[in-house]
Amino acid sequence: MGYLTAINEGTPIVGKGGYLFDKNRKIQLLKDLNIGMTDIILEYERAVPKSPSDKDIIPKRYNYVLQLAVKHNIEEFLFVYQSAWKWFIHSQKGLPPVTMGRLTGLFQTGPQATITHQGKQIKCTLLPSPLSRGTKGLTLAIKLEMYKQYIYA
């Protein structure tokens, strides 16, 4: 939520503690920026209970997000994690869900693809991870500018 708050408030400072925002504040922030959120995976188990790691996710069912794009007139999907992008790509193949270890590829941030579904074109963009760790030299300020670029596109 730190990047979104900075964009919404027009500040160059990415704050911390967005996870502490109450539900109503988060919803209002998303509305203000005209952003929706959803998960690629609708149902899952974890190989290690309570593990926060994507490698421990055992997907059971994908979310059919292209249908959401048509229904809600969504023009672009912004992915903030490599894992979400990889699972999205896999979900389009009509195959049963697989664990992260079975998905390959490392993608550069930026535009990835434009998908046409039921006559609607949906751009797909991979943003840098909002987490402070990640690509060397990719500062919070640089990430913030990238988020602004695609959120205001």
Tab-separated table of C-alpha atoms in Angstrom:
chain	number	residue	atom	x	y	z
A	1	MET	CA	0.000	0.000	0.000
A	2	GLY	CA	3.024	2.272	0.441
A	3	TYR	CA	3.472	2.929	-3.285
A	4	LEU	CA	-0.234	3.486	-3.825
A	5	THR	CA	-0.447	5.895	-0.896
A	6	ALA	CA	2.545	7.854	-2.220
A	7	ILE	CA	0.972	8.058	-5.684
A	8	ASN	CA	-2.424	9.069	-4.306
A	9	GLU	CA	-0.939	11.732	-2.026
A	10	GLY	CA	1.555	12.984	-4.616
A	11	THR	CA	4.528	12.446	-2.330
A	12	PRO	CA	7.947	11.091	-3.367
A	13	ILE	CA	8.188	9.136	-0.108
A	14	VAL	CA	7.117	5.500	-0.003
A	15	GLY	CA	5.811	4.885	3.486
A	16	LYS	CA	5.841	1.644	5.388
A	17	GLY	CA	3.142	-0.077	7.385
A	18	GLY	CA	0.432	-0.165	4.734
A	19	TYR	CA	-0.515	-3.590	6.014
A	20	LEU	CA	-1.696	-1.808	9.177
A	21	PHE	CA	-4.300	0.245	7.280
A	22	ASP	CA	-7.847	-0.752	8.086
A	23	LYS	CA	-9.971	-2.339	5.370
A	24	ASN	CA	-11.958	0.838	4.632
A	25	ARG	CA	-8.808	2.907	4.113
A	26	LYS	CA	-7.423	0.298	1.712
A	27	ILE	CA	-10.687	0.158	-0.241
A	28	GLN	CA	-10.853	3.954	-0.492
A	29	LEU	CA	-7.247	4.141	-1.697
A	30	LEU	CA	-7.945	1.607	-4.454
A	31	LYS	CA	-11.117	3.493	-5.466
A	32	ASP	CA	-9.253	6.813	-5.557
A	33	LEU	CA	-6.700	5.318	-7.958
A	34	ASN	CA	-9.293	3.333	-9.958
A	35	ILE	CA	-7.505	0.064	-9.190
A	36	GLY	CA	-8.918	-3.354	-8.414
A	37	MET	CA	-7.112	-6.321	-6.918
A	38	THR	CA	-7.579	-10.037	-7.268
A	39	ASP	CA	-5.657	-13.254	-6.852
A	40	ILE	CA	-4.588	-15.537	-9.683
A	41	ILE	CA	-5.035	-18.538	-7.403
A	42	LEU	CA	-8.516	-19.031	-5.944
A	43	GLU	CA	-7.847	-22.168	-3.950
A	44	TYR	CA	-4.596	-23.562	-2.554
A	45	GLU	CA	-2.853	-25.492	0.183
A	46	ARG	CA	0.616	-24.951	1.637
A	47	ALA	CA	3.365	-27.552	1.764
A	48	VAL	CA	4.552	-25.875	4.956
A	49	PRO	CA	1.616	-24.580	7.024
A	50	LYS	CA	1.757	-20.813	7.691
A	51	SER	CA	4.739	-20.364	5.352
A	52	PRO	CA	4.634	-17.000	3.537
A	53	SER	CA	6.763	-18.345	0.671
A	54	ASP	CA	5.292	-18.835	-2.808
A	55	LYS	CA	7.373	-21.996	-3.200
A	56	ASP	CA	5.174	-23.618	-0.546
A	57	ILE	CA	1.893	-22.837	-2.332
A	58	ILE	CA	0.156	-25.821	-3.886
A	59	PRO	CA	-2.476	-24.285	-6.198
A	60	LYS	CA	-5.769	-26.136	-6.529
A	61	ARG	CA	-7.783	-23.733	-8.688
A	62	TYR	CA	-7.013	-20.640	-10.759
A	63	ASN	CA	-9.104	-17.490	-10.961
A	64	TYR	CA	-10.308	-16.831	-14.505
A	65	VAL	CA	-9.296	-13.176	-14.546
A	66	LEU	CA	-9.796	-12.605	-18.275
A	67	GLN	CA	-13.525	-12.966	-17.700
A	68	LEU	CA	-13.259	-10.243	-15.036
A	69	ALA	CA	-11.590	-7.965	-17.583
A	70	VAL	CA	-14.503	-8.366	-19.969
A	71	LYS	CA	-17.169	-8.030	-17.267
A	72	HIS	CA	-15.632	-4.937	-15.623
A	73	ASN	CA	-14.078	-3.292	-18.700
A	74	ILE	CA	-10.521	-3.709	-17.415
A	75	GLU	CA	-7.898	-2.545	-19.900
A	76	GLU	CA	-4.703	-3.598	-18.149
A	77	PHE	CA	-3.476	-6.114	-15.601
A	78	LEU	CA	-0.562	-4.971	-13.460
A	79	PHE	CA	1.363	-7.814	-11.846
A	80	VAL	CA	3.606	-6.961	-8.896
A	81	TYR	CA	5.213	-10.377	-8.465
A	82	GLN	CA	6.992	-12.692	-10.911
A	83	SER	CA	5.086	-15.595	-9.369
A	84	ALA	CA	1.695	-14.012	-10.110
A	85	TRP	CA	2.700	-13.391	-13.740
A	86	LYS	CA	3.962	-16.969	-14.139
A	87	TRP	CA	0.811	-18.453	-12.629
A	88	PHE	CA	-1.313	-16.171	-14.837
A	89	ILE	CA	0.494	-17.392	-17.966
A	90	HIS	CA	0.033	-20.999	-16.852
A	91	SER	CA	-3.646	-20.415	-16.055
A	92	GLN	CA	-4.253	-19.474	-19.701
A	93	LYS	CA	-3.095	-22.868	-20.962
A	94	GLY	CA	-6.100	-24.763	-19.620
A	95	LEU	CA	-3.845	-27.089	-17.635
A	96	PRO	CA	-4.246	-28.074	-13.987
A	97	PRO	CA	-2.516	-25.680	-11.556
A	98	VAL	CA	1.118	-26.408	-10.674
A	99	THR	CA	3.558	-25.356	-7.962
A	100	MET	CA	5.970	-22.459	-8.501
A	101	GLY	CA	8.892	-24.873	-8.859
A	102	ARG	CA	7.358	-26.227	-12.065
A	103	LEU	CA	7.074	-22.799	-13.677
A	104	THR	CA	10.132	-21.413	-15.421
A	105	GLY	CA	11.384	-18.101	-16.705
A	106	LEU	CA	12.569	-14.831	-15.278
A	107	PHE	CA	10.831	-11.820	-16.758
A	108	GLN	CA	11.976	-8.215	-16.993
A	109	THR	CA	9.627	-5.588	-15.627
A	110	GLY	CA	7.516	-3.662	-18.102
A	111	PRO	CA	4.948	-4.626	-20.746
A	112	GLN	CA	4.701	-8.391	-21.231
A	113	ALA	CA	1.813	-9.075	-23.590
A	114	THR	CA	-1.522	-7.926	-24.935
A	115	ILE	CA	-4.159	-10.627	-24.756
A	116	THR	CA	-7.405	-10.588	-26.697
A	117	HIS	CA	-10.339	-12.250	-24.956
A	118	GLN	CA	-13.891	-12.122	-26.320
A	119	GLY	CA	-12.888	-9.217	-28.555
A	120	LYS	CA	-11.379	-7.209	-25.687
A	121	GLN	CA	-7.678	-6.370	-25.596
A	122	ILE	CA	-6.015	-6.507	-22.180
A	123	LYS	CA	-2.460	-5.262	-21.655
A	124	CYS	CA	-0.339	-7.194	-19.172
A	125	THR	CA	2.501	-5.428	-17.375
A	126	LEU	CA	4.936	-6.724	-14.776
A	127	LEU	CA	5.888	-4.104	-12.196
A	128	PRO	CA	8.863	-4.451	-9.878
A	129	SER	CA	8.136	-6.172	-6.596
A	130	PRO	CA	6.918	-3.681	-3.999
A	131	LEU	CA	9.145	-5.372	-1.430
A	132	SER	CA	12.324	-3.516	-0.509
A	133	ARG	CA	14.481	-6.474	-1.502
A	134	GLY	CA	14.926	-7.268	-5.148
A	135	THR	CA	16.874	-6.038	-8.129
A	136	LYS	CA	20.136	-4.302	-7.278
A	137	GLY	CA	20.014	-0.581	-7.955
A	138	LEU	CA	16.237	-0.492	-8.180
A	139	THR	CA	15.547	2.021	-5.427
A	140	LEU	CA	12.157	2.770	-3.905
A	141	ALA	CA	12.155	6.091	-5.804
A	142	ILE	CA	12.721	4.344	-9.140
A	143	LYS	CA	10.027	1.773	-8.360
A	144	LEU	CA	7.623	4.561	-7.398
A	145	GLU	CA	8.165	6.256	-10.774
A	146	MET	CA	7.514	2.958	-12.562
A	147	TYR	CA	4.304	2.419	-10.599
A	148	LYS	CA	3.153	5.969	-11.437
A	149	GLN	CA	3.929	5.431	-15.113
A	150	TYR	CA	1.682	2.393	-15.381
A	151	ILE	CA	-1.054	3.377	-12.943
A	152	TYR	CA	-1.566	6.707	-14.711
A	153	ALA	CA	-1.130	5.246	-18.218
